[in-house]
PDB file of C-alpha atoms in Angstrom:
ATOM      1  CA  GLY A   1       4.825 -33.584 -60.209  1.00 80.00           C
ATOM      2  CA  GLU A   2       8.560 -33.474 -59.691  1.00 86.00           C
ATOM      3  CA  ASN A   3      10.838 -35.750 -61.742  1.00 93.00           C
ATOM      4  CA  VAL A   4      14.469 -36.348 -60.816  1.00 96.00           C
ATOM      5  CA  GLU A   5      16.926 -37.904 -63.258  1.00 98.00           C
ATOM      6  CA  GLN A   6      20.232 -39.270 -61.964  1.00 98.00           C
ATOM      7  CA  HIS A   7      23.345 -40.279 -63.890  1.00 98.00           C
ATOM      8  CA  PRO A   8      25.290 -42.456 -64.114  1.00 98.00           C
ATOM      9  CA  SER A   9      23.526 -45.540 -62.780  1.00 97.00           C
ATOM     10  CA  THR A  10      26.873 -47.175 -62.021  1.00 98.00           C
ATOM     11  CA  LEU A  11      30.277 -45.648 -61.450  1.00 98.00           C
ATOM     12  CA  SER A  12      33.564 -47.419 -60.835  1.00 98.00           C
ATOM     13  CA  VAL A  13      36.657 -45.492 -59.773  1.00 98.00           C
ATOM     14  CA  GLN A  14      40.072 -46.246 -58.398  1.00 98.00           C
ATOM     15  CA  GLU A  15      40.812 -45.412 -54.803  1.00 98.00           C
ATOM     16  CA  GLY A  16      41.992 -41.829 -54.553  1.00 98.00           C
ATOM     17  CA  ASP A  17      40.204 -40.672 -57.688  1.00 98.00           C
ATOM     18  CA  SER A  18      37.241 -38.312 -57.711  1.00 98.00           C
ATOM     19  CA  ALA A  19      33.653 -39.320 -58.379  1.00 98.00           C
ATOM     20  CA  VAL A  20      30.890 -37.110 -59.745  1.00 98.00           C
ATOM     21  CA  ILE A  21      27.191 -37.913 -59.813  1.00 98.00           C
ATOM     22  CA  LYS A  22      24.738 -35.630 -61.571  1.00 98.00           C
ATOM     23  CA  CYS A  23      21.007 -35.038 -61.163  1.00 98.00           C
ATOM     24  CA  THR A  24      18.451 -32.915 -62.937  1.00 98.00           C
ATOM     25  CA  TYR A  25      15.020 -31.940 -61.698  1.00 97.00           C
ATOM     26  CA  SER A  26      11.920 -30.687 -63.428  1.00 95.00           C
ATOM     27  CA  ASP A  27      10.011 -28.570 -60.905  1.00 91.00           C
ATOM     28  CA  SER A  28      11.442 -25.069 -60.668  1.00 90.00           C
ATOM     29  CA  ALA A  29       9.669 -24.691 -57.308  1.00 88.00           C
ATOM     30  CA  SER A  30      11.932 -27.320 -55.695  1.00 90.00           C
ATOM     31  CA  ASN A  31      14.178 -25.633 -53.195  1.00 88.00           C
ATOM     32  CA  TYR A  32      15.964 -28.338 -51.204  1.00 90.00           C
ATOM     33  CA  PHE A  33      18.327 -30.969 -52.588  1.00 94.00           C
ATOM     34  CA  PRO A  34      19.749 -33.662 -50.306  1.00 94.00           C
ATOM     35  CA  TRP A  35      22.084 -36.517 -51.117  1.00 97.00           C
ATOM     36  CA  TYR A  36      21.834 -39.872 -49.402  1.00 97.00           C
ATOM     37  CA  LYS A  37      24.246 -42.795 -49.137  1.00 98.00           C
ATOM     38  CA  GLN A  38      22.710 -46.243 -48.782  1.00 98.00           C
ATOM     39  CA  GLU A  39      24.727 -49.310 -47.914  1.00 96.00           C
ATOM     40  CA  LEU A  40      23.368 -52.758 -48.634  1.00 94.00           C
ATOM     41  CA  GLY A  41      20.500 -53.702 -46.351  1.00 93.00           C
ATOM     42  CA  LYS A  42      20.486 -50.362 -44.534  1.00 95.00           C
ATOM     43  CA  GLY A  43      18.455 -47.202 -44.592  1.00 96.00           C
ATOM     44  CA  PRO A  44      19.657 -44.107 -46.473  1.00 97.00           C
ATOM     45  CA  GLN A  45      22.014 -41.776 -44.628  1.00 96.00           C
ATOM     46  CA  LEU A  46      21.935 -38.037 -45.286  1.00 94.00           C
ATOM     47  CA  ILE A  47      25.454 -37.012 -46.286  1.00 96.00           C
ATOM     48  CA  ILE A  48      25.020 -33.473 -47.560  1.00 95.00           C
ATOM     49  CA  ASP A  49      22.281 -31.146 -48.691  1.00 92.00           C
ATOM     50  CA  ILE A  50      21.910 -27.780 -50.366  1.00 92.00           C
ATOM     51  CA  ARG A  51      19.205 -25.195 -50.493  1.00 87.00           C
ATOM     52  CA  SER A  52      18.254 -23.166 -53.527  1.00 79.00           C
ATOM     53  CA  ASN A  53      19.763 -19.948 -52.195  1.00 79.00           C
ATOM     54  CA  VAL A  54      23.235 -21.515 -52.197  1.00 80.00           C
ATOM     55  CA  GLY A  55      25.327 -22.505 -55.224  1.00 90.00           C
ATOM     56  CA  GLU A  56      27.866 -24.767 -53.581  1.00 94.00           C
ATOM     57  CA  LYS A  57      28.421 -26.509 -50.272  1.00 94.00           C
ATOM     58  CA  LYS A  58      31.382 -28.538 -49.084  1.00 96.00           C
ATOM     59  CA  ASP A  59      31.939 -30.915 -46.188  1.00 95.00           C
ATOM     60  CA  GLN A  60      35.422 -32.408 -46.096  1.00 96.00           C
ATOM     61  CA  ARG A  61      35.709 -34.714 -49.132  1.00 97.00           C
ATOM     62  CA  ILE A  62      32.123 -34.202 -50.238  1.00 98.00           C
ATOM     63  CA  ALA A  63      30.733 -31.231 -52.132  1.00 98.00           C
ATOM     64  CA  VAL A  64      27.467 -30.431 -53.838  1.00 97.00           C
ATOM     65  CA  THR A  65      26.850 -27.816 -56.517  1.00 97.00           C
ATOM     66  CA  LEU A  66      23.524 -26.434 -57.669  1.00 96.00           C
ATOM     67  CA  ASN A  67      22.617 -24.652 -60.897  1.00 95.00           C
ATOM     68  CA  LYS A  68      19.062 -23.396 -60.510  1.00 93.00           C
ATOM     69  CA  THR A  69      18.886 -21.990 -64.013  1.00 93.00           C
ATOM     70  CA  ALA A  70      19.736 -25.317 -65.585  1.00 94.00           C
ATOM     71  CA  LYS A  71      17.904 -27.235 -62.841  1.00 95.00           C
ATOM     72  CA  HIS A  72      20.730 -29.583 -62.095  1.00 95.00           C
ATOM     73  CA  PHE A  73      22.874 -30.427 -59.106  1.00 97.00           C
ATOM     74  CA  SER A  74      25.897 -32.632 -58.622  1.00 98.00           C
ATOM     75  CA  LEU A  75      27.691 -34.583 -55.910  1.00 98.00           C
ATOM     76  CA  HIS A  76      31.477 -34.537 -55.893  1.00 98.00           C
ATOM     77  CA  ILE A  77      33.525 -36.952 -53.828  1.00 98.00           C
ATOM     78  CA  THR A  78      37.270 -36.414 -53.781  1.00 98.00           C
ATOM     79  CA  GLU A  79      40.002 -38.797 -52.658  1.00 98.00           C
ATOM     80  CA  THR A  80      37.607 -41.721 -52.769  1.00 98.00           C
ATOM     81  CA  GLN A  81      38.056 -44.621 -50.365  1.00 97.00           C
ATOM     82  CA  PRO A  82      36.722 -48.192 -50.508  1.00 97.00           C
ATOM     83  CA  GLU A  83      34.267 -47.347 -47.717  1.00 97.00           C
ATOM     84  CA  ASP A  84      32.658 -44.798 -50.041  1.00 98.00           C
ATOM     85  CA  SER A  85      31.309 -47.747 -52.054  1.00 98.00           C
ATOM     86  CA  ALA A  86      27.510 -47.651 -51.800  1.00 98.00           C
ATOM     87  CA  VAL A  87      24.407 -46.518 -53.646  1.00 98.00           C
ATOM     88  CA  TYR A  88      23.977 -42.765 -53.715  1.00 98.00           C
ATOM     89  CA  PHE A  89      20.583 -41.114 -54.185  1.00 98.00           C
ATOM     90  CA  CYS A  90      19.864 -37.527 -55.007  1.00 98.00           C
ATOM     91  CA  ALA A  91      16.498 -36.031 -54.145  1.00 96.00           C
ATOM     92  CA  ALA A  92      14.509 -32.859 -54.580  1.00 94.00           C
ATOM     93  CA  SER A  93      11.998 -31.450 -52.190  1.00 87.00           C
ATOM     94  CA  THR A  94       8.687 -30.075 -53.353  1.00 70.00           C
ATOM     95  CA  ASP A  95       6.250 -28.266 -51.156  1.00 59.00           C
ATOM     96  CA  SER A  96       3.213 -30.535 -51.064  1.00 55.00           C
ATOM     97  CA  GLY A  97       1.174 -28.064 -49.107  1.00 54.00           C
ATOM     98  CA  GLY A  98       1.026 -27.182 -45.459  1.00 52.00           C
ATOM     99  CA  SER A  99       4.221 -28.031 -43.610  1.00 51.00           C
ATOM    100  CA  ASN A 100       5.014 -31.286 -45.393  1.00 58.00           C
ATOM    101  CA  TYR A 101       7.921 -31.372 -47.805  1.00 75.00           C
ATOM    102  CA  LYS A 102       8.028 -34.554 -49.865  1.00 84.00           C
ATOM    103  CA  LEU A 103      11.245 -35.904 -51.334  1.00 91.00           C
ATOM    104  CA  THR A 104      11.392 -37.162 -54.904  1.00 92.00           C
ATOM    105  CA  PHE A 105      14.364 -39.456 -55.406  1.00 95.00           C
ATOM    106  CA  GLY A 106      16.576 -40.203 -58.361  1.00 97.00           C
ATOM    107  CA  LYS A 107      17.076 -43.836 -59.300  1.00 97.00           C
ATOM    108  CA  GLY A 108      20.429 -44.081 -57.602  1.00 97.00           C
ATOM    109  CA  THR A 109      24.083 -44.533 -58.536  1.00 98.00           C
ATOM    110  CA  LEU A 110      26.041 -47.586 -57.492  1.00 98.00           C
ATOM    111  CA  LEU A 111      29.524 -46.323 -56.711  1.00 98.00           C
ATOM    112  CA  THR A 112      32.333 -48.843 -56.500  1.00 98.00           C
ATOM    113  CA  VAL A 113      35.741 -47.717 -55.294  1.00 98.00           C
ATOM    114  CA  ASN A 114      38.408 -50.217 -56.230  1.00 96.00           C
ATOM    115  CA  PRO A 115      41.396 -50.464 -53.889  1.00 93.00           C
TER     116      PRO A 115
ATOM    117  CA  GLY B   1      20.591 -35.548 -37.262  1.00 75.00           C
ATOM    118  CA  ALA B   2      17.796 -37.573 -35.740  1.00 84.00           C
ATOM    119  CA  VAL B   3      18.245 -41.181 -34.622  1.00 91.00           C
ATOM    120  CA  VAL B   4      15.501 -43.412 -35.965  1.00 95.00           C
ATOM    121  CA  SER B   5      14.846 -47.059 -35.171  1.00 97.00           C
ATOM    122  CA  GLN B   6      12.581 -49.620 -36.793  1.00 97.00           C
ATOM    123  CA  HIS B   7      11.250 -52.868 -35.471  1.00 97.00           C
ATOM    124  CA  PRO B   8      11.416 -55.552 -36.586  1.00 98.00           C
ATOM    125  CA  SER B   9      14.408 -55.356 -38.884  1.00 97.00           C
ATOM    126  CA  TRP B  10      13.285 -58.484 -40.703  1.00 97.00           C
ATOM    127  CA  VAL B  11       9.990 -60.355 -40.756  1.00 97.00           C
ATOM    128  CA  ILE B  12       8.567 -63.331 -42.617  1.00 97.00           C
ATOM    129  CA  CYS B  13       4.833 -63.866 -42.670  1.00 96.00           C
ATOM    130  CA  LYS B  14       2.358 -66.090 -44.429  1.00 97.00           C
ATOM    131  CA  SER B  15       0.111 -64.824 -47.164  1.00 97.00           C
ATOM    132  CA  GLY B  16      -3.130 -63.414 -45.788  1.00 97.00           C
ATOM    133  CA  THR B  17      -1.763 -62.388 -42.415  1.00 97.00           C
ATOM    134  CA  SER B  18      -1.050 -58.864 -41.157  1.00 97.00           C
ATOM    135  CA  VAL B  19       2.277 -57.412 -40.109  1.00 97.00           C
ATOM    136  CA  LYS B  20       2.975 -54.309 -38.014  1.00 97.00           C
ATOM    137  CA  ILE B  21       6.199 -52.324 -38.393  1.00 98.00           C
ATOM    138  CA  GLU B  22       7.205 -49.732 -35.803  1.00 97.00           C
ATOM    139  CA  CYS B  23       9.201 -46.585 -36.432  1.00 96.00           C
ATOM    140  CA  ARG B  24      10.586 -44.670 -33.487  1.00 95.00           C
ATOM    141  CA  SER B  25      12.319 -41.324 -33.308  1.00 92.00           C
ATOM    142  CA  LEU B  26      14.730 -41.802 -30.410  1.00 93.00           C
ATOM    143  CA  ASP B  27      16.039 -38.299 -29.822  1.00 87.00           C
ATOM    144  CA  PHE B  28      13.742 -36.035 -31.778  1.00 80.00           C
ATOM    145  CA  GLN B  29      10.099 -35.086 -31.611  1.00 84.00           C
ATOM    146  CA  ALA B  30       8.891 -35.862 -35.098  1.00 83.00           C
ATOM    147  CA  THR B  31       5.795 -33.983 -36.103  1.00 81.00           C
ATOM    148  CA  THR B  32       5.941 -35.625 -39.500  1.00 87.00           C
ATOM    149  CA  MET B  33       6.946 -39.136 -40.471  1.00 91.00           C
ATOM    150  CA  PHE B  34       7.170 -40.680 -43.911  1.00 94.00           C
ATOM    151  CA  TRP B  35       6.890 -44.295 -45.041  1.00 96.00           C
ATOM    152  CA  TYR B  36       8.727 -45.540 -48.105  1.00 97.00           C
ATOM    153  CA  ARG B  37       8.931 -48.816 -49.952  1.00 97.00           C
ATOM    154  CA  GLN B  38      12.010 -49.956 -51.825  1.00 96.00           C
ATOM    155  CA  PHE B  39      12.223 -52.928 -54.145  1.00 94.00           C
ATOM    156  CA  PRO B  40      15.613 -54.566 -54.846  1.00 92.00           C
ATOM    157  CA  LYS B  41      17.974 -52.346 -56.816  1.00 91.00           C
ATOM    158  CA  GLN B  42      15.343 -49.644 -57.092  1.00 94.00           C
ATOM    159  CA  SER B  43      14.818 -46.222 -55.628  1.00 95.00           C
ATOM    160  CA  LEU B  44      12.675 -45.232 -52.676  1.00 95.00           C
ATOM    161  CA  MET B  45       9.004 -44.714 -53.360  1.00 94.00           C
ATOM    162  CA  LEU B  46       6.999 -42.609 -50.938  1.00 94.00           C
ATOM    163  CA  MET B  47       3.929 -44.427 -49.689  1.00 96.00           C
ATOM    164  CA  ALA B  48       2.447 -41.974 -47.230  1.00 94.00           C
ATOM    165  CA  THR B  49       3.030 -38.979 -45.016  1.00 91.00           C
ATOM    166  CA  SER B  50       1.759 -38.961 -41.468  1.00 88.00           C
ATOM    167  CA  ASN B  51       1.422 -36.103 -39.032  1.00 84.00           C
ATOM    168  CA  GLU B  52       1.133 -36.734 -35.329  1.00 81.00           C
ATOM    169  CA  GLY B  53      -2.486 -36.978 -34.273  1.00 81.00           C
ATOM    170  CA  SER B  54      -4.019 -36.843 -37.725  1.00 83.00           C
ATOM    171  CA  LYS B  55      -4.757 -39.187 -40.596  1.00 87.00           C
ATOM    172  CA  ALA B  56      -2.014 -40.143 -42.998  1.00 91.00           C
ATOM    173  CA  THR B  57      -1.857 -38.768 -46.536  1.00 91.00           C
ATOM    174  CA  TYR B  58      -1.304 -41.545 -49.035  1.00 94.00           C
ATOM    175  CA  GLU B  59       0.408 -41.282 -52.382  1.00 93.00           C
ATOM    176  CA  GLN B  60      -1.508 -42.077 -55.516  1.00 93.00           C
ATOM    177  CA  GLY B  61      -1.751 -45.795 -56.075  1.00 94.00           C
ATOM    178  CA  VAL B  62      -1.138 -46.774 -52.445  1.00 95.00           C
ATOM    179  CA  GLU B  63      -4.099 -48.588 -50.891  1.00 94.00           C
ATOM    180  CA  LYS B  64      -4.907 -46.930 -47.590  1.00 92.00           C
ATOM    181  CA  ASP B  65      -6.966 -49.887 -46.420  1.00 94.00           C
ATOM    182  CA  LYS B  66      -4.059 -52.219 -47.027  1.00 96.00           C
ATOM    183  CA  PHE B  67      -1.292 -50.099 -45.538  1.00 97.00           C
ATOM    184  CA  LEU B  68      -2.588 -48.723 -42.257  1.00 96.00           C
ATOM    185  CA  ILE B  69      -0.542 -45.937 -40.710  1.00 94.00           C
ATOM    186  CA  ASN B  70      -0.884 -44.701 -37.147  1.00 90.00           C
ATOM    187  CA  HIS B  71       1.157 -41.761 -35.861  1.00 87.00           C
ATOM    188  CA  ALA B  72      -0.046 -41.732 -32.270  1.00 82.00           C
ATOM    189  CA  SER B  73       2.806 -39.765 -30.710  1.00 88.00           C
ATOM    190  CA  LEU B  74       5.733 -37.542 -31.620  1.00 87.00           C
ATOM    191  CA  THR B  75       8.104 -40.496 -31.342  1.00 91.00           C
ATOM    192  CA  LEU B  76       6.166 -43.436 -32.777  1.00 93.00           C
ATOM    193  CA  SER B  77       4.545 -44.290 -36.078  1.00 93.00           C
ATOM    194  CA  THR B  78       3.377 -47.736 -37.147  1.00 95.00           C
ATOM    195  CA  LEU B  79       2.721 -49.252 -40.549  1.00 97.00           C
ATOM    196  CA  THR B  80       0.463 -52.303 -40.693  1.00 97.00           C
ATOM    197  CA  VAL B  81       0.420 -54.336 -43.869  1.00 97.00           C
ATOM    198  CA  THR B  82      -2.961 -56.065 -43.845  1.00 97.00           C
ATOM    199  CA  SER B  83      -3.725 -59.304 -45.663  1.00 96.00           C
ATOM    200  CA  ALA B  84      -0.182 -59.435 -46.966  1.00 97.00           C
ATOM    201  CA  HIS B  85       0.588 -61.099 -50.292  1.00 96.00           C
ATOM    202  CA  PRO B  86       3.922 -62.068 -51.874  1.00 96.00           C
ATOM    203  CA  GLU B  87       3.897 -58.911 -53.997  1.00 95.00           C
ATOM    204  CA  ASP B  88       4.021 -56.890 -50.762  1.00 96.00           C
ATOM    205  CA  SER B  89       7.460 -58.318 -50.053  1.00 97.00           C
ATOM    206  CA  SER B  90       9.789 -55.341 -49.978  1.00 97.00           C
ATOM    207  CA  PHE B  91      12.074 -53.158 -47.867  1.00 97.00           C
ATOM    208  CA  TYR B  92       9.996 -50.675 -45.850  1.00 98.00           C
ATOM    209  CA  ILE B  93      11.742 -47.584 -44.548  1.00 98.00           C
ATOM    210  CA  CYS B  94      10.460 -44.753 -42.415  1.00 97.00           C
ATOM    211  CA  SER B  95      11.861 -41.283 -42.052  1.00 95.00           C
ATOM    212  CA  VAL B  96      11.270 -38.474 -39.614  1.00 91.00           C
ATOM    213  CA  SER B  97      11.095 -34.780 -40.237  1.00 83.00           C
ATOM    214  CA  GLY B  98      10.885 -32.167 -37.524  1.00 63.00           C
ATOM    215  CA  ARG B  99      12.045 -29.182 -39.446  1.00 63.00           C
ATOM    216  CA  ARG B 100      10.778 -28.141 -42.827  1.00 61.00           C
ATOM    217  CA  TYR B 101      13.395 -29.853 -44.963  1.00 72.00           C
ATOM    218  CA  GLU B 102      15.603 -32.554 -43.513  1.00 83.00           C
ATOM    219  CA  GLN B 103      14.498 -36.168 -43.438  1.00 89.00           C
ATOM    220  CA  TYR B 104      16.338 -38.809 -41.425  1.00 91.00           C
ATOM    221  CA  PHE B 105      15.760 -42.434 -42.245  1.00 95.00           C
ATOM    222  CA  GLY B 106      15.424 -45.543 -40.160  1.00 96.00           C
ATOM    223  CA  PRO B 107      17.391 -48.735 -40.866  1.00 97.00           C
ATOM    224  CA  GLY B 108      14.506 -50.348 -42.736  1.00 97.00           C
ATOM    225  CA  THR B 109      12.404 -53.484 -42.327  1.00 98.00           C
ATOM    226  CA  ARG B 110      12.703 -56.385 -44.741  1.00 97.00           C
ATOM    227  CA  LEU B 111       9.267 -57.995 -45.242  1.00 98.00           C
ATOM    228  CA  THR B 112       9.000 -61.381 -46.913  1.00 97.00           C
ATOM    229  CA  VAL B 113       5.540 -62.824 -47.541  1.00 97.00           C
ATOM    230  CA  THR B 114       5.424 -66.536 -48.306  1.00 96.00           C
TER     231      THR B 114
END
């Protein structure tokens, strides 16, 4: 099955700096890659996603890049703010048959933005 | 995205009892719902996938007789933890999927078994 590796496990940056989180996946058939932000005690929130027919996608301060050949994708957050502090999960979607697309998650990155 | 609610948000039960967790899609008809379990400082682990009106598909290693899933309508899925034990204590999160890719998560339910 699919395996998603995520690095780093923790990341500390100063407010205003950029943060980059990287993920690799193993299944070349995966074709959908979302990123989730999870605050303590809450459910994950979808912040951005990318499909395999696109190399880069941007939404304000957040961007995601995808390299299908190397099977890796990255989350970029610019001009970080203290409220960006959370755990970030990458995921890859594998067709499990029929119309169900299961997500395989990375282990998460705890991002701390220091004011 | 879809708005998803879960009830209760937090529950404590005694060992050997059963607990039911509800997941509702408030503004979206969810043909597919997913149930995840998350232990402290760990990632989300998929437990099962349920399609409205049919039996749930469980992931390997998840006991279907212990974790009963009912997806009776396009807006409601329930997870019942039967004969709960302390090792079942965890954060249970549901997600809904109406289209082929996106999943939107509920706020989670914290289960503590004493």
